[in-house]
Amino acid sequence: MKTRRDESGVGPWDVAVLAATIFVAIAMPLRVVFDSLDVGWMTVGSTVAALLFGADVVMRFSRPIVVGGRPVSEPSVVRRHYLRTWFLVDLMAAIPFDVIAAASGLAEGSAGQALRLLSLLRVLRVARILILQREWRVRTSFNPALLRLAFFFFWIVVSSHWIACGWIALDGLEAGHAELHPYQQALYWTITTLTTVGYGDIAPVGGRQVAYAMVVMGLGVAMFGYIIGNVASLLANIDVLRARHLGRIETINHFLRDRHVPHELQTRVRDYYNYLWESRMGSQSEMLMDLPRSLHIEVALHLHRNVLRKVPIFERASEVFLRELVLHLVPQVFIPGETIVRRGEIGHRIFFINKGTVEVLSHDEGTVVATLSDGDFFGEWALLSSQPRANTVVAVDYCNLYALDRDKFDQVLDGFPEFATEVRRVADARRQDTASET
Amino acid sequence: MKTRRDESGVGPWDVAVLAATIFVAIAMPLRVVFDSLDVGWMTVGSTVAALLFGADVVMRFSRPIVVGGRPVSEPSVVRRHYLRTWFLVDLMAAIPFDVIAAASGLAEGSAGQALRLLSLLRVLRVARILILQREWRVRTSFNPALLRLAFFFFWIVVSSHWIACGWIALDGLEAGHAELHPYQQALYWTITTLTTVGYGDIAPVGGRQVAYAMVVMGLGVAMFGYIIGNVASLLANIDVLRARHLGRIETINHFLRDRHVPHELQTRVRDYYNYLWESRMGSQSEMLMDLPRSLHIEVALHLHRNVLRKVPIFERASEVFLRELVLHLVPQVFIPGETIVRRGEIGHRIFFINKGTVEVLSHDEGTVVATLSDGDFFGEWALLSSQPRANTVVAVDYCNLYALDRDKFDQVLDGFPEFATEVRRVADARRQDTASET
Amino acid sequence: MKTRRDESGVGPWDVAVLAATIFVAIAMPLRVVFDSLDVGWMTVGSTVAALLFGADVVMRFSRPIVVGGRPVSEPSVVRRHYLRTWFLVDLMAAIPFDVIAAASGLAEGSAGQALRLLSLLRVLRVARILILQREWRVRTSFNPALLRLAFFFFWIVVSSHWIACGWIALDGLEAGHAELHPYQQALYWTITTLTTVGYGDIAPVGGRQVAYAMVVMGLGVAMFGYIIGNVASLLANIDVLRARHLGRIETINHFLRDRHVPHELQTRVRDYYNYLWESRMGSQSEMLMDLPRSLHIEVALHLHRNVLRKVPIFERASEVFLRELVLHLVPQVFIPGETIVRRGEIGHRIFFINKGTVEVLSHDEGTVVATLSDGDFFGEWALLSSQPRANTVVAVDYCNLYALDRDKFDQVLDGFPEFATEVRRVADARRQDTASET
Amino acid sequence: MKTRRDESGVGPWDVAVLAATIFVAIAMPLRVVFDSLDVGWMTVGSTVAALLFGADVVMRFSRPIVVGGRPVSEPSVVRRHYLRTWFLVDLMAAIPFDVIAAASGLAEGSAGQALRLLSLLRVLRVARILILQREWRVRTSFNPALLRLAFFFFWIVVSSHWIACGWIALDGLEAGHAELHPYQQALYWTITTLTTVGYGDIAPVGGRQVAYAMVVMGLGVAMFGYIIGNVASLLANIDVLRARHLGRIETINHFLRDRHVPHELQTRVRDYYNYLWESRMGSQSEMLMDLPRSLHIEVALHLHRNVLRKVPIFERASEVFLRELVLHLVPQVFIPGETIVRRGEIGHRIFFINKGTVEVLSHDEGTVVATLSDGDFFGEWALLSSQPRANTVVAVDYCNLYALDRDKFDQVLDGFPEFATEVRRVADARRQDTASET
């Protein structure tokens, strides 16, 4: 398992390489277009990045990888895999063309110019960030919509930067706005064009600029449109569960208004759904259905930890008992005034109260013989005695109950005698207390 | 329940605070950029708003809140919750920096300028409107699509206003259109830019303006694109049930045309779906399935109130009887000429006519022995006598019927003897009338 | 039924009113902005339109309407309904303000101007076209996507025209392009702005124009964006069934490529789906499931008319027989070489060949004892004799068969003795022919 | 089958015609607007294209077609079909108007001009590419999203080219940018307009240009918007299965974070889904459900070829045996530590290990009595002896198993005695080895 998470690139080494990659993506194009940037710290940064990239190439030859979902650390497989995939790109990015140029005294002249352009190859490493982006989406628990928004923002900034550097390289600066720094001017043109605002105060002049502008408009505008289109759906998905809740309420709202259901009843229906949402009792099981049983149990243990902690007869229960029980507990919500159990019906389940208050009514349903609340259970008598429900039970406020079906209840009674004893003890005490109840 | 609805912010106090918030959002930025607006009514308005906000902060400390779907009014919980969430924002918005400036005679000079800028903090309260927006979506029965359109419009107007004020603050007014008021000019530039029209008659000059324009283009255009994208889907959802009906008809239309079904038959299929839609008899049950039983019954009582009012034997029925019955009534639509019940078949249900006319045919199906209409029922004989259907029944026009299955019918007969007597009385009368029918 | 279709507005009267409405929508604004258009034919057209609209108001008071899916012709209901809905709009549009102006000699002066502006109210009738649009979508069998595209085109043209007229009214014509006709110039500005191209060669001058331009940009751009967004999905839906077929093939293609399924097998899977689509044998039943039984039968009779015509033993069958049979015929497609029936299996159905050729193999599956083709049936022996399948049957090419289940087959044999006789005759002949088969 | 694939247009003849079509689409409009292009190679190319198109018309009369999914080569049907569909377009494109003009000496003068314009009809052939596009989508295994992107790119390039040529024809070149080649200038205007950037440095002058610009803006902008809209969804679909996997993980991520599930557990849930995806064990069956049985078997044989190759007792199995078995093998994934079989349970299936390691525990679950790995099977004893599971089996790492249900297992044992013998032999050996196991 460890190798898998290491692989997602959050070790200190990966952070260093990532930082170098971003530095290279920003600084190298600037250095090519502005001679004045050929200064000390820039050379140092560039050289350090090249060294880091070189060391990374070496390391990759022995770093375990994941193939078909399984970690592989056999050197021959790792090597072959690396040579077939990223080796060439990584190698290109690691050759320090600029250092070579400086060392060989070729900084001036056309050979130096060529070497400087070749040093742009280092920018290729940026493609690695696409891989990182994908890894983070499936391996981390960041909000995926926010994560993608952040990456979109990064790509827009980086590509605007590159387009602006390209514009400077084509001497696109004579036109207007002489008061601005060349870079600011180029970036301004880039954004004006990519967003299709196109004031026209800076327009391309001459064949090369016009050709460049056409490419930027064609591809850049498509890219910008694509990102805007995605931003809309990402913003809608930042809280995708709430969005679903809202969508559900809106649909039911439309329906109720269309059928002229009275406002008071509409409000109660809405309140019910809001309660489901706010108390996190809405249906969740379909999400977990395709998990393997052992994972399903662990997630369910967490989701239902409240009821398991609150109900006294569960408190002393063993881990094994709870794991057996938890998949069979069915969360249910009752609204104030709703009848949960009706006297005379055949009882099919026992209820555990997670939150809320219920009233047990007397036989003639005239008086309240008991009030049960968080951590209590009821409905056990009908299951133990196989007789019809003795009392009606009504919810006083919103009630989060957990129901356990008769057959599961019987299984649990069989498998865990101490639980059976406890339930029978409570049931007997109740019957003696109130003559005949629940 | 009351606290829940109060919480949605429709008390008079909330309206006053909301009005102050909107006033502040519009007026404060204007006051900062236009010295001439530093006049009496503006100072009064600003001070009143500050006072209201201050009072609101105090009130929030003791106002019941909703946590996990349940109202909480315990002061310590409320206080802690408020301090952890909105307290800081609300406090910032409540400090009357401008009043302090005026009172301390600092209105002029850099300190006064700073205080004036600080008074912009009051605009932070606008974030509250986002909360309000979300509350209204889940707690009110306004058309949710229209509600969101209105809020989108509000946010576009407010943010355009702010962007225009920012442009004025950067002295973006020399450029052109000298004949216009500075505010009009700035708003014109804002809208030209946000909509990406970009005529170019007003373009940024100087580094600060260019930087501002870049940010406005980058974020503003994304925002505008996002809103346009949403408007399209919101307009499509203003009447989402009708939109579904249209979509369904269009799909079936495509299918019928693809298979070259004759026009006359296509028209009849379309008419059927249109009738379903216009008479509101289309399937609805799946929407209500996940409601708790008691709410489901109340909604069903409303939806089927027509048939319950019209059918004479239901009129005198008790509330309990109707609640028992209503979930079992299955609405059905028959097209003109369709056979509802066929002589000789085993009868599985009884039908109540909500709207429309049916004809009971004689044994040889040659003549009409009875015509039944709104409020009548038929098909009871086969259920009471357990013999095959005695007569064929045919729909004359579009018929909205409610069917009740045999087992539910038997349950109801058992539980409500007076209903059983009434049904048997009608059935006997009919058999004597027409010798042998239905 | 007649009233329903009349109501969709395709009588000659409706066509005349519609033509007048479009004329008014185009001509009235032009007449207001161009004095030179105040000529004879324009006055005549305008007057005729006013008369038509007036007559239409009168007619509507007695024209049957549809309420809740049922035609209503009771005068009091119709009258009340009309007064509550469109009466006011229709009335406004019917008052001939321009005729009044001309008649009262007020054509000049401010009163005349006011009356001329009031005559623009006639344009309100255009809102009726929205109703028409909705009616056509649900009542006609035009391709719904094309219909909506046409209406979108209409609304874009009409609203561009109005915006251009408004621009002329604000004297927006001095700016540039003096060589153009004023209307052309205004329309050019309108389209440049709505599409957000915004060259800037015509830009608003002065407060009124700037305000107008802001409104056009704000609302117009939103409208344009909305329509573009819809056009994309409409174009995708012009042939929605084919689009679904394509989508299905693309999904399966992705899956097969992802799992490296051999190309030859991929091709066969694709060919199968293409055959399903091209032969219109793809699943269709789910679309018809919610039709009432009588409509379902009629559509099925049409869809399966080929097999009903081709199979000789159906040819002489009565209408009643076919209606009974048609819902039970299950269309099935077999690919070349597939085994349809295997010797020794229990037979559950009989097959009718709609298209294609099958081979009946001898007992040792070594030779072909019979070749059956369009209109033949097979598999009857196992059903009649209740013995296992005697012969294996293999599809030679793509085969469209209709299967009839044993229990439905038995029902049909019982109900239609002449059909039973015929089937038995063929079966006996076959057994004697080939000693023992099928 | 051959005719179907030929029909998709990949024979050498089709390639030649396609190349000629593209040449014509690019070259003919250029030739009309630039007199200087009326040179030798252009005339030759044009004439060759005309000849190719002419030959194609002749060939189509006898080329087999596909109607309703079946190849048809009957000449009369083919001829009628061709005459009714593409004949006219193909004929127009095949008449060599330009050759006629040159031959008749009409190259100059208005008649020559007319003939030259008529030669543009040859461009109509481009419509054929739309057909080709559709064919490729359903008949080839290219990535459908990439294919559509490529076609979109082609159409954007071609239509930009045409629009630019039209602009040249209207003498739109005086305006600015005199330093550029006319074609470059026109293309620059086209792209500036279509992308709605609209710098305004080239704007239409005069009525004809303005009208042309309006049409380009209206239709062109809609087209561009449509394509951008589609590009977004196509990019999302280039790897549609991975996109689904990401979507699924993101939804479960949202849910787990919302319920505050511990990070460690979240990671395990994510790892499980990632393993499912990377090992290609995710559910696939629903995709294949509607394939005919024989195709389904072949695809399943391929999908499960790993287990069929690895498990020794399958290796020597006959083709018939594997085809019988393969539809019943159910792939299952177990996570490390999960219990696959529990001692004392009733055994319902036998498991074959595709990948991974399992441990068979002793009766007291204290020690490991056997470790099984790729190609082994277990769980056979409970099925053979009809006794409860004798040993608990636990997954050591991620395990891909194939389960076979008891009834299918029994069927297979009955039908393939050599398989039964082999399984029994292994089972007996095991029981003697370890006294009593599995």
XYZ file of N, CA and C in Angstrom, chain C residues 204-271:
204
model
N -21.485 53.556 -30.041
C -22.499 54.520 -29.615
C -21.872 55.867 -29.244
N -22.617 56.923 -29.510
C -22.188 58.282 -29.178
C -23.306 58.937 -28.387
N -22.969 59.539 -27.270
C -23.988 60.247 -26.488
C -24.701 59.317 -25.540
N -25.278 59.922 -24.506
C -25.854 59.164 -23.394
C -26.920 58.182 -23.805
N -27.861 58.619 -24.670
C -28.959 57.733 -25.002
C -28.477 56.496 -25.749
N -27.586 56.728 -26.707
C -27.078 55.585 -27.456
C -26.278 54.636 -26.573
N -25.458 55.212 -25.685
C -24.661 54.363 -24.803
C -25.575 53.504 -23.921
N -26.631 54.138 -23.398
C -27.564 53.374 -22.557
C -28.213 52.268 -23.364
N -28.640 52.596 -24.578
C -29.259 51.595 -25.449
C -28.294 50.452 -25.728
N -27.037 50.819 -26.027
C -26.034 49.795 -26.326
C -25.823 48.892 -25.116
N -25.836 49.470 -23.906
C -25.641 48.648 -22.712
C -26.758 47.629 -22.567
N -28.011 48.070 -22.778
C -29.133 47.139 -22.661
C -29.025 46.044 -23.725
N -28.707 46.455 -24.957
C -28.612 45.474 -26.036
C -27.525 44.457 -25.710
N -26.371 44.953 -25.222
C -25.296 44.037 -24.880
C -25.730 43.091 -23.772
N -26.335 43.660 -22.716
C -26.697 42.829 -21.557
C -27.709 41.773 -21.922
N -28.871 42.204 -22.445
C -29.910 41.233 -22.744
C -29.633 40.485 -24.042
N -29.253 41.241 -25.072
C -29.069 40.643 -26.391
C -28.002 39.572 -26.383
N -26.898 39.846 -25.722
C -25.820 38.873 -25.700
C -26.260 37.609 -24.961
N -27.004 37.796 -23.870
C -27.514 36.632 -23.146
C -28.421 35.811 -24.059
N -29.304 36.511 -24.767
C -30.207 35.812 -25.679
C -29.437 35.061 -26.752
N -28.467 35.722 -27.330
C -27.689 35.096 -28.388
C -26.956 33.860 -27.844
N -26.354 34.028 -26.662
C -25.644 32.899 -26.063
C -26.588 31.748 -25.784
N -27.805 32.078 -25.305
C -28.791 31.052 -25.034
C -29.138 30.282 -26.301
N -29.337 31.040 -27.394
C -29.755 30.386 -28.631
C -28.627 29.526 -29.200
N -27.397 30.058 -29.184
C -26.263 29.256 -29.663
C -26.178 27.954 -28.859
N -26.315 28.096 -27.533
C -26.250 26.916 -26.683
C -27.302 25.893 -27.058
N -28.503 26.375 -27.404
C -29.563 25.465 -27.788
C -29.361 24.875 -29.165
N -28.809 25.689 -30.064
C -28.605 25.202 -31.426
C -27.735 23.950 -31.392
N -26.686 23.990 -30.541
C -25.788 22.838 -30.461
C -26.569 21.582 -30.107
N -27.444 21.690 -29.085
C -28.138 20.464 -28.681
C -29.237 20.116 -29.686
N -29.810 21.129 -30.350
C -30.833 20.819 -31.349
C -30.225 20.107 -32.548
N -29.068 20.596 -33.006
C -28.418 19.938 -34.138
C -28.114 18.482 -33.784
N -27.752 18.260 -32.527
C -27.462 16.887 -32.113
C -28.720 16.044 -32.080
N -29.901 16.697 -32.027
C -31.153 15.960 -31.880
C -31.983 15.879 -33.141
N -31.449 16.397 -34.262
C -32.252 16.350 -35.490
C -32.586 14.907 -35.819
N -31.639 14.033 -35.630
C -31.955 12.617 -35.797
C -31.566 11.919 -34.497
N -32.472 12.040 -33.512
C -32.108 11.648 -32.153
C -31.931 10.141 -32.029
N -32.670 9.379 -32.835
C -32.537 7.929 -32.737
C -31.183 7.487 -33.281
N -30.764 8.101 -34.409
C -29.447 7.777 -34.942
C -28.361 8.208 -33.962
N -28.557 9.366 -33.325
C -27.563 9.831 -32.353
C -27.398 8.819 -31.223
N -28.530 8.235 -30.796
C -28.447 7.229 -29.749
C -27.692 6.004 -30.235
N -28.000 5.609 -31.466
C -27.304 4.462 -32.052
C -25.800 4.731 -32.090
N -25.419 5.920 -32.548
C -24.003 6.271 -32.596
C -23.393 6.229 -31.196
N -24.101 6.803 -30.238
C -23.579 6.828 -28.874
C -23.348 5.424 -28.331
N -24.285 4.543 -28.640
C -24.184 3.172 -28.165
C -22.970 2.491 -28.791
N -22.805 2.667 -30.088
C -21.660 2.057 -30.768
C -20.368 2.637 -30.210
N -20.344 3.940 -29.940
C -19.106 4.540 -29.465
C -18.736 4.021 -28.076
N -19.738 3.851 -27.222
C -19.447 3.324 -25.890
C -18.881 1.914 -25.985
N -19.521 1.082 -26.790
C -19.047 -0.300 -26.883
C -17.670 -0.344 -27.550
N -17.448 0.572 -28.500
C -16.134 0.688 -29.133
C -15.058 0.999 -28.094
N -15.333 1.986 -27.261
C -14.371 2.346 -26.216
C -14.061 1.130 -25.353
N -15.119 0.421 -24.969
C -14.936 -0.718 -24.085
C -14.101 -1.802 -24.758
N -14.436 -2.109 -25.996
C -13.733 -3.199 -26.676
C -12.276 -2.838 -26.919
N -12.011 -1.559 -27.260
C -10.623 -1.159 -27.456
C -9.859 -1.197 -26.135
N -10.510 -0.774 -25.074
C -9.858 -0.749 -23.768
C -9.440 -2.153 -23.336
N -10.244 -3.145 -23.695
C -9.938 -4.521 -23.295
C -9.148 -5.266 -24.376
N -8.681 -4.543 -25.398
C -7.876 -5.138 -26.469
C -8.552 -6.330 -27.127
N -9.858 -6.225 -27.339
C -10.566 -7.268 -28.075
C -10.087 -7.226 -29.526
N -9.831 -8.403 -30.144
C -9.297 -8.403 -31.515
C -10.183 -7.619 -32.482
N -9.521 -7.028 -33.499
C -10.250 -6.186 -34.444
C -11.381 -6.924 -35.140
N -11.116 -8.170 -35.494
C -12.123 -8.917 -36.241
C -13.404 -9.056 -35.402
N -13.219 -9.309 -34.102
C -14.376 -9.462 -33.217
C -15.075 -8.120 -33.014
N -14.254 -7.060 -32.871
C -14.849 -5.716 -32.767
C -15.740 -5.431 -33.970
N -15.234 -5.758 -35.151
C -16.008 -5.493 -36.359
C -17.325 -6.245 -36.333
N -17.291 -7.493 -35.856
C -18.537 -8.260 -35.847
C -19.536 -7.672 -34.857
N -19.037 -7.202 -33.714
C -19.952 -6.575 -32.753
C -20.566 -5.315 -33.360
N -19.706 -4.492 -33.970
C -20.224 -3.270 -34.607
C -21.225 -3.592 -35.694
N -20.900 -4.611 -36.531
C -21.809 -4.984 -37.602
C -23.172 -5.368 -37.052
